[in-house]
mmCIF file of C-alpha atoms in Angstrom:
data_model
loop_
_atom_site.group_PDB
_atom_site.id
_atom_site.type_symbol
_atom_site.label_atom_id
_atom_site.label_comp_id
_atom_site.label_asym_id
_atom_site.label_seq_id
_atom_site.Cartn_x
_atom_site.Cartn_y
_atom_site.Cartn_z
ATOM 1 C CA MET A 1 -0.062 -0.052 0.016
ATOM 2 C CA PRO A 2 1.662 3.257 -1.135
ATOM 3 C CA LEU A 3 2.284 6.236 1.220
ATOM 4 C CA CYS A 4 -0.488 8.590 0.549
ATOM 5 C CA ASN A 5 -1.557 12.291 1.193
ATOM 6 C CA LEU A 6 -4.441 13.389 3.059
ATOM 7 C CA SER A 7 -6.820 13.523 0.135
ATOM 8 C CA GLN A 8 -6.186 9.914 -0.605
ATOM 9 C CA CYS A 9 -6.920 8.943 3.030
ATOM 10 C CA LEU A 10 -10.246 10.611 2.603
ATOM 11 C CA SER A 11 -11.039 9.152 -0.822
ATOM 12 C CA GLY A 12 -12.788 6.042 0.534
ATOM 13 C CA LEU A 13 -14.445 7.407 3.545
ATOM 14 C CA PRO A 14 -18.156 7.029 3.817
ATOM 15 C CA PRO A 15 -20.487 10.005 4.402
ATOM 16 C CA GLU A 16 -20.175 11.596 7.898
ATOM 17 C CA ALA A 17 -16.929 9.858 8.575
ATOM 18 C CA ALA A 18 -13.427 11.250 9.301
ATOM 19 C CA VAL A 19 -9.877 10.079 9.188
ATOM 20 C CA GLY A 20 -8.118 10.106 12.504
ATOM 21 C CA CYS A 21 -4.794 11.942 12.756
ATOM 22 C CA PHE A 22 -2.658 10.503 15.589
ATOM 23 C CA SER A 23 0.281 12.203 17.182
ATOM 24 C CA VAL A 24 3.481 10.029 17.646
ATOM 25 C CA TYR A 25 6.462 10.841 19.889
ATOM 26 C CA ASN A 26 8.526 7.838 19.710
ATOM 27 C CA LEU A 27 8.836 4.373 17.910
ATOM 28 C CA GLU A 28 6.399 2.806 20.434
ATOM 29 C CA SER A 29 3.569 5.253 19.657
ATOM 30 C CA LEU A 30 4.275 5.061 16.045
ATOM 31 C CA LEU A 31 4.086 1.190 16.061
ATOM 32 C CA ALA A 32 0.775 1.314 18.094
ATOM 33 C CA VAL A 33 -0.817 3.742 15.660
ATOM 34 C CA VAL A 34 0.063 1.776 12.490
ATOM 35 C CA ALA A 35 -0.992 -1.549 14.189
ATOM 36 C CA ALA A 36 -4.295 -0.127 15.146
ATOM 37 C CA ALA A 37 -5.030 1.180 11.590
ATOM 38 C CA GLU A 38 -4.152 -2.215 10.158
ATOM 39 C CA ALA A 39 -6.376 -4.028 12.739
ATOM 40 C CA GLU A 40 -9.308 -1.887 11.817
ATOM 41 C CA GLY A 41 -8.528 -1.832 8.045
ATOM 42 C CA ARG A 42 -8.966 1.814 7.870
ATOM 43 C CA PRO A 43 -6.757 4.749 6.707
ATOM 44 C CA ALA A 44 -5.036 6.913 9.286
ATOM 45 C CA VAL A 45 -2.610 9.867 9.419
ATOM 46 C CA VAL A 46 0.626 9.661 11.492
ATOM 47 C CA SER A 47 1.253 13.142 12.879
ATOM 48 C CA LEU A 48 4.725 14.572 13.810
ATOM 49 C CA ASP A 49 5.116 17.827 15.757
ATOM 50 C CA LYS A 50 8.690 18.975 15.699
ATOM 51 C CA HIS A 51 8.183 21.158 18.854
ATOM 52 C CA ASP A 52 6.882 18.300 20.962
ATOM 53 C CA LEU A 53 9.556 15.938 19.717
ATOM 54 C CA GLY A 54 12.395 18.059 20.656
ATOM 55 C CA HIS A 55 15.829 18.767 19.200
ATOM 56 C CA GLY A 56 17.230 15.992 16.766
ATOM 57 C CA LYS A 57 14.267 13.625 16.913
ATOM 58 C CA PHE A 58 12.098 14.922 14.137
ATOM 59 C CA GLY A 59 14.183 13.557 11.139
ATOM 60 C CA PRO A 60 14.742 10.054 12.426
ATOM 61 C CA LEU A 61 11.013 9.604 13.523
ATOM 62 C CA ALA A 62 9.949 10.987 10.188
ATOM 63 C CA HIS A 63 12.106 8.436 8.326
ATOM 64 C CA ALA A 64 10.617 5.567 10.501
ATOM 65 C CA ALA A 65 7.140 6.885 9.827
ATOM 66 C CA LEU A 66 7.574 7.087 6.184
ATOM 67 C CA PHE A 67 9.118 3.554 6.205
ATOM 68 C CA MET A 68 6.122 2.018 7.998
ATOM 69 C CA ALA A 69 3.539 3.787 5.920
ATOM 70 C CA ARG A 70 5.062 2.353 2.739
ATOM 71 C CA LYS A 71 4.925 -1.159 4.312
ATOM 72 C CA ALA A 72 1.581 -0.805 5.901
ATOM 73 C CA ASP A 73 -1.602 -2.689 4.723
ATOM 74 C CA VAL A 74 -3.836 0.402 4.854
ATOM 75 C CA PRO A 75 -3.388 3.888 3.416
ATOM 76 C CA LEU A 76 -1.322 5.928 5.733
ATOM 77 C CA ALA A 77 -0.254 9.577 5.509
ATOM 78 C CA VAL A 78 2.636 11.201 7.353
ATOM 79 C CA HIS A 79 1.931 14.588 8.358
ATOM 80 C CA LEU A 80 3.854 17.631 9.764
ATOM 81 C CA ASN A 81 1.498 19.037 12.561
ATOM 82 C CA HIS A 82 1.594 22.674 13.759
ATOM 83 C CA GLY A 83 4.494 23.767 11.505
ATOM 84 C CA ARG A 84 5.210 27.320 12.509
ATOM 85 C CA THR A 85 8.074 28.401 10.200
ATOM 86 C CA LEU A 86 8.718 28.129 6.415
ATOM 87 C CA ASN A 87 12.031 26.517 7.196
ATOM 88 C CA GLY A 88 10.219 23.814 9.152
ATOM 89 C CA ILE A 89 7.760 23.246 6.118
ATOM 90 C CA ARG A 90 10.877 22.947 3.760
ATOM 91 C CA GLU A 91 12.485 20.461 6.093
ATOM 92 C CA ALA A 92 9.404 18.265 6.210
ATOM 93 C CA LEU A 93 8.881 18.426 2.408
ATOM 94 C CA GLU A 94 12.639 17.623 1.906
ATOM 95 C CA LEU A 95 12.358 14.407 4.136
ATOM 96 C CA GLY A 96 9.440 13.348 1.875
ATOM 97 C CA LEU A 97 6.373 14.193 3.996
ATOM 98 C CA PRO A 98 3.299 14.241 1.671
ATOM 99 C CA SER A 99 1.247 16.418 4.085
ATOM 100 C CA VAL A 100 2.327 19.588 6.027
ATOM 101 C CA MET A 101 0.419 22.010 8.262
ATOM 102 C CA PHE A 102 1.345 25.645 8.646
ATOM 103 C CA ASP A 103 -0.087 27.072 11.872
ATOM 104 C CA GLY A 104 -0.381 30.797 11.800
ATOM 105 C CA SER A 105 -3.367 31.037 13.980
ATOM 106 C CA SER A 106 -1.466 32.979 16.700
ATOM 107 C CA LEU A 107 -0.574 35.591 14.227
ATOM 108 C CA ALA A 108 -2.274 38.565 12.942
ATOM 109 C CA MET A 109 -4.578 37.586 10.058
ATOM 110 C CA GLU A 110 -2.614 39.187 7.222
ATOM 111 C CA GLU A 111 0.530 37.504 8.386
ATOM 112 C CA ASN A 112 -1.261 34.257 8.755
ATOM 113 C CA VAL A 113 -2.564 34.576 5.118
ATOM 114 C CA ARG A 114 0.807 35.414 3.794
ATOM 115 C CA LEU A 115 2.836 32.770 5.445
ATOM 116 C CA THR A 116 0.150 30.032 4.890
ATOM 117 C CA ARG A 117 0.027 30.984 1.313
ATOM 118 C CA GLU A 118 3.844 30.678 1.042
ATOM 119 C CA ALA A 119 3.780 27.377 2.870
ATOM 120 C CA GLY A 120 1.231 26.129 0.381
ATOM 121 C CA GLU A 121 3.244 27.140 -2.585
ATOM 122 C CA LEU A 122 6.123 25.231 -1.194
ATOM 123 C CA ALA A 123 4.054 22.134 -0.575
ATOM 124 C CA HIS A 124 2.428 22.159 -4.079
ATOM 125 C CA GLU A 125 5.852 22.893 -5.849
ATOM 126 C CA ALA A 126 7.452 20.078 -3.885
ATOM 127 C CA GLY A 127 4.717 17.712 -4.770
ATOM 128 C CA GLU A 128 4.842 18.549 -8.415
ATOM 129 C CA LEU A 129 8.712 18.155 -8.696
ATOM 130 C CA ALA A 130 8.608 14.876 -6.888
ATOM 131 C CA HIS A 131 5.773 13.662 -8.981
ATOM 132 C CA GLU A 132 7.698 14.427 -12.132
ATOM 133 C CA ALA A 133 10.642 12.484 -10.647
ATOM 134 C CA GLY A 134 8.480 9.429 -9.927
ATOM 135 C CA GLU A 135 8.975 9.698 -6.142
ATOM 136 C CA LEU A 136 6.539 7.524 -4.084
ATOM 137 C CA ALA A 137 6.158 10.032 -1.288
ATOM 138 C CA HIS A 138 4.368 12.576 -3.462
ATOM 139 C CA GLU A 139 2.528 10.488 -6.086
ATOM 140 C CA ALA A 140 -0.496 12.628 -5.750
ATOM 141 C CA GLY A 141 1.360 15.795 -4.684
ATOM 142 C CA ALA A 142 2.061 17.253 -1.348
ATOM 143 C CA GLU A 143 -0.686 19.176 0.425
ATOM 144 C CA ILE A 144 -1.061 21.938 2.913
ATOM 145 C CA GLU A 145 -3.356 22.301 5.930
ATOM 146 C CA GLY A 146 -3.778 25.799 7.367
ATOM 147 C CA GLU A 147 -5.393 26.856 10.598
ATOM 148 C CA TYR A 148 -7.793 29.827 10.808
ATOM 149 C CA GLY A 149 -8.163 29.822 14.562
ATOM 150 C CA PRO A 150 -10.740 28.858 17.211
ATOM 151 C CA LEU A 151 -14.138 27.563 16.201
ATOM 152 C CA LEU A 152 -16.252 30.292 14.687
ATOM 153 C CA VAL A 153 -18.600 32.176 17.167
ATOM 154 C CA GLN A 154 -21.332 33.819 14.928
ATOM 155 C CA ALA A 155 -22.460 33.659 11.361
ATOM 156 C CA GLU A 156 -20.661 36.969 10.580
ATOM 157 C CA ASP A 157 -17.324 35.101 10.949
ATOM 158 C CA LEU A 158 -17.980 33.066 7.804
ATOM 159 C CA PRO A 159 -16.954 35.619 5.075
ATOM 160 C CA PRO A 160 -13.500 36.184 6.487
ATOM 161 C CA VAL A 161 -12.976 32.369 6.590
ATOM 162 C CA LEU A 162 -13.919 32.179 2.928
ATOM 163 C CA ASP A 163 -11.562 35.058 2.205
ATOM 164 C CA PHE A 164 -8.800 33.188 4.097
ATOM 165 C CA LEU A 165 -9.522 30.096 1.885
ATOM 166 C CA GLU A 166 -9.425 32.023 -1.432
ATOM 167 C CA ARG A 167 -6.277 33.802 -0.551
ATOM 168 C CA THR A 168 -4.213 30.845 0.826
ATOM 169 C CA LYS A 169 -5.400 28.131 -1.467
ATOM 170 C CA VAL A 170 -5.204 25.567 1.347
ATOM 171 C CA ASP A 171 -6.064 22.043 0.824
ATOM 172 C CA PHE A 172 -7.387 21.619 4.302
ATOM 173 C CA LEU A 173 -8.709 24.084 6.870
ATOM 174 C CA ALA A 174 -8.314 23.636 10.553
ATOM 175 C CA PHE A 175 -10.169 24.990 13.535
ATOM 176 C CA SER A 176 -9.139 24.471 17.185
ATOM 177 C CA VAL A 177 -11.678 23.703 20.003
ATOM 178 C CA PRO A 178 -11.378 26.253 22.818
ATOM 179 C CA LYS A 179 -11.059 25.198 26.422
ATOM 180 C CA GLY A 180 -13.719 25.522 28.997
ATOM 181 C CA LEU A 181 -16.934 26.216 27.108
ATOM 182 C CA PRO A 182 -20.370 25.043 28.128
ATOM 183 C CA HIS A 183 -21.916 22.348 26.018
ATOM 184 C CA SER A 184 -24.432 24.674 24.351
ATOM 185 C CA ALA A 185 -21.547 26.942 23.241
ATOM 186 C CA TYR A 186 -19.687 24.051 21.610
ATOM 187 C CA ALA A 187 -22.878 23.025 19.829
ATOM 188 C CA GLU A 188 -23.499 26.536 18.319
ATOM 189 C CA ARG A 189 -20.009 26.647 17.016
ATOM 190 C CA ILE A 190 -20.041 23.353 15.485
ATOM 191 C CA PHE A 191 -23.285 24.297 13.748
ATOM 192 C CA LEU A 192 -21.442 27.127 12.051
ATOM 193 C CA LEU A 193 -19.049 24.472 10.623
ATOM 194 C CA ALA A 194 -21.997 22.911 8.912
ATOM 195 C CA GLU A 195 -22.897 26.219 7.347
ATOM 196 C CA LEU A 196 -19.236 26.692 6.248
ATOM 197 C CA SER A 197 -19.084 23.208 4.625
ATOM 198 C CA VAL A 198 -22.030 24.099 2.524
ATOM 199 C CA ARG A 199 -20.063 27.057 1.165
ATOM 200 C CA THR A 200 -16.662 25.491 0.320
ATOM 201 C CA SER A 201 -15.361 22.143 -0.766
ATOM 202 C CA VAL A 202 -12.143 22.358 1.323
ATOM 203 C CA PRO A 203 -12.222 19.525 3.897
ATOM 204 C CA LEU A 204 -12.432 20.680 7.555
ATOM 205 C CA VAL A 205 -10.053 19.595 10.336
ATOM 206 C CA LEU A 206 -10.745 19.687 14.152
ATOM 207 C CA HIS A 207 -7.945 20.233 16.678
ATOM 208 C CA GLY A 208 -8.513 19.714 20.319
ATOM 209 C CA ALA A 209 -11.492 17.479 19.754
ATOM 210 C CA SER A 210 -10.831 15.588 22.989
ATOM 211 C CA ARG A 211 -12.669 18.597 24.760
ATOM 212 C CA LEU A 212 -15.892 17.516 22.971
ATOM 213 C CA SER A 213 -18.414 14.880 24.163
ATOM 214 C CA GLU A 214 -18.978 11.952 21.902
ATOM 215 C CA ASP A 215 -22.285 13.436 20.746
ATOM 216 C CA LEU A 216 -20.784 16.761 19.909
ATOM 217 C CA LEU A 217 -18.027 14.941 17.987
ATOM 218 C CA ARG A 218 -20.567 13.062 16.049
ATOM 219 C CA GLN A 219 -22.311 16.394 15.309
ATOM 220 C CA ALA A 220 -18.997 17.813 13.981
ATOM 221 C CA LEU A 221 -18.701 14.837 11.640
ATOM 222 C CA ARG A 222 -22.194 15.526 10.386
ATOM 223 C CA SER A 223 -21.062 19.175 9.866
ATOM 224 C CA GLY A 224 -18.200 18.408 7.493
ATOM 225 C CA VAL A 225 -15.356 17.677 9.693
ATOM 226 C CA CYS A 226 -13.185 15.056 7.609
ATOM 227 C CA LYS A 227 -10.100 15.019 9.878
ATOM 228 C CA VAL A 228 -9.734 14.722 13.661
ATOM 229 C CA ASN A 229 -6.543 15.263 15.430
ATOM 230 C CA VAL A 230 -5.658 13.189 18.543
ATOM 231 C CA HIS A 231 -2.921 14.481 20.621
ATOM 232 C CA THR A 232 -3.634 14.705 24.322
ATOM 233 C CA GLU A 233 -5.321 11.212 24.514
ATOM 234 C CA ILE A 234 -2.205 9.695 23.048
ATOM 235 C CA LEU A 235 0.002 11.041 25.776
ATOM 236 C CA ARG A 236 -2.523 10.194 28.584
ATOM 237 C CA THR A 237 -2.724 6.617 27.156
ATOM 238 C CA LEU A 238 1.095 6.259 27.029
ATOM 239 C CA ALA A 239 1.449 7.371 30.740
ATOM 240 C CA ARG A 240 -1.437 4.962 31.704
ATOM 241 C CA GLY A 241 0.217 2.085 29.853
ATOM 242 C CA ILE A 242 3.573 2.621 31.270
ATOM 243 C CA GLU A 243 2.077 2.704 34.952
ATOM 244 C CA LYS A 244 0.176 -0.546 34.116
ATOM 245 C CA GLY A 245 3.419 -2.088 32.916
ATOM 246 C CA GLN A 246 5.312 -1.155 36.065
ATOM 247 C CA SER A 247 2.618 -2.689 38.230
ATOM 248 C CA ARG A 248 2.741 -5.911 36.304
ATOM 249 C CA ASP A 249 6.393 -6.333 35.900
ATOM 250 C CA ALA A 250 8.272 -7.713 39.032
ATOM 251 C CA ALA A 251 11.626 -7.689 37.295
ATOM 252 C CA LYS A 252 11.320 -4.045 36.615
ATOM 253 C CA ASN A 253 12.173 -4.179 32.895
ATOM 254 C CA PRO A 254 11.364 -0.906 31.215
ATOM 255 C CA LEU A 255 10.974 -2.792 27.874
ATOM 256 C CA VAL A 256 7.928 -4.579 29.372
ATOM 257 C CA TRP A 257 6.535 -1.255 30.377
ATOM 258 C CA LEU A 258 6.914 0.061 26.886
ATOM 259 C CA GLU A 259 5.294 -3.098 25.384
ATOM 260 C CA THR A 260 2.147 -2.498 27.594
ATOM 261 C CA ALA A 261 2.092 1.250 26.656
ATOM 262 C CA VAL A 262 1.924 0.081 22.888
ATOM 263 C CA GLU A 263 -0.930 -2.081 23.701
ATOM 264 C CA GLU A 264 -2.860 0.550 25.524
ATOM 265 C CA VAL A 265 -2.279 3.125 22.769
ATOM 266 C CA GLN A 266 -3.248 0.628 20.094
ATOM 267 C CA ASN A 267 -6.514 -0.096 21.766
ATOM 268 C CA MET A 268 -7.338 3.557 22.157
ATOM 269 C CA VAL A 269 -6.443 4.381 18.512
ATOM 270 C CA ARG A 270 -8.716 1.564 17.455
ATOM 271 C CA GLU A 271 -11.545 3.034 19.482
ATOM 272 C CA ARG A 272 -10.975 6.411 17.950
ATOM 273 C CA ILE A 273 -10.964 4.961 14.431
ATOM 274 C CA GLN A 274 -14.246 3.179 15.054
ATOM 275 C CA LEU A 275 -15.867 6.318 16.333
ATOM 276 C CA TYR A 276 -14.717 8.489 13.516
ATOM 277 C CA HIS A 277 -15.876 5.965 10.953
ATOM 278 C CA SER A 278 -19.173 4.970 12.452
ATOM 279 C CA GLY A 279 -20.041 7.359 15.208
ATOM 280 C CA THR A 280 -20.134 4.265 17.460
ATOM 281 C CA LEU A 281 -17.577 2.592 19.695
ATOM 282 C CA PHE A 282 -17.242 -1.153 19.420
ATOM 283 C CA PRO A 283 -15.221 -3.636 21.720
ATOM 284 C CA SER A 284 -11.728 -3.870 20.439
#
C-alpha cells in the first residue's frame, strides 16, 4: 500500500466519517498507531510535531514513519503538525512528507494569510517536482493544511474564513476547540461548521476534539469535519500504559513497560478510528 497524502486517505471514507490524525512521539507510539489502523482496516494519519519531539528527533522519527507507511496494509499519510516556520515546512517536504500543516493561528490575520500561502506554494511545488521524478512520497502531490483559529462564534465570521481560503489556497482548513466552554456554546460553534461546509469544498479539520463529548463529536462529523487530530489522548494513554506495565512487571524491565504502553495506545487508537468511521464505539 503506497504512502499517501490526506486527500487519498479521505477518498474512501463513507459520508459523515473522518480520518483520525494521531500524534506520535517515539517508535512505540508509531508502532501502536500503525498496528491499530491495520487492525481496523482503515486509513489513518501519522502526525509529527517537531516542537513536541524536541531537538534532533524529528528527522529520524519521520524516516521511520515514512518507512512504516510504505509497508502498511492500509493507506497511511505522514503529516507535519503545527509547523510554525517556512524552514520547518521545507525540512518536512525535503524529508518526503506528503502532508504539512502551517499554523499561523496565533499571528495577525494578514501575516497568517501571507505565510500560509507561501507554505502552500512550497508544498504544491515540492509535490509537483517529486511527482515528475516518480518519487513515491508525492505520487498525488504534497498538500497543505492551514489553521484559521478557534471555532467560529457567529455567522458574521464566515466571510473572513472564505476570504482566507481564497487567498491561501489551502487543501485543508483547521479549527481548534477552545477550552472551558459550556456544552451549548460548543454546539453553536459546530453548527457554524455545517454552514461553512455548504459554502466550500475544502475539507475541515478539528484540533482539540478531546474537549468534546462523543455526541458533539458526532455532530462535528455530520457538519463536514473530515479529519480529527488526536494528541492529548495519546500522551495520557502512554502514561497509563507505562504505569500499568510497571505494576505488572516484578523484574522492573522498562521494555515490558513500553510493550504495555503500545498495547494501551493501540486499543485507544482503534476506538477512535471506530468512532470517526461509524459514530459508534465497538469492543476492541
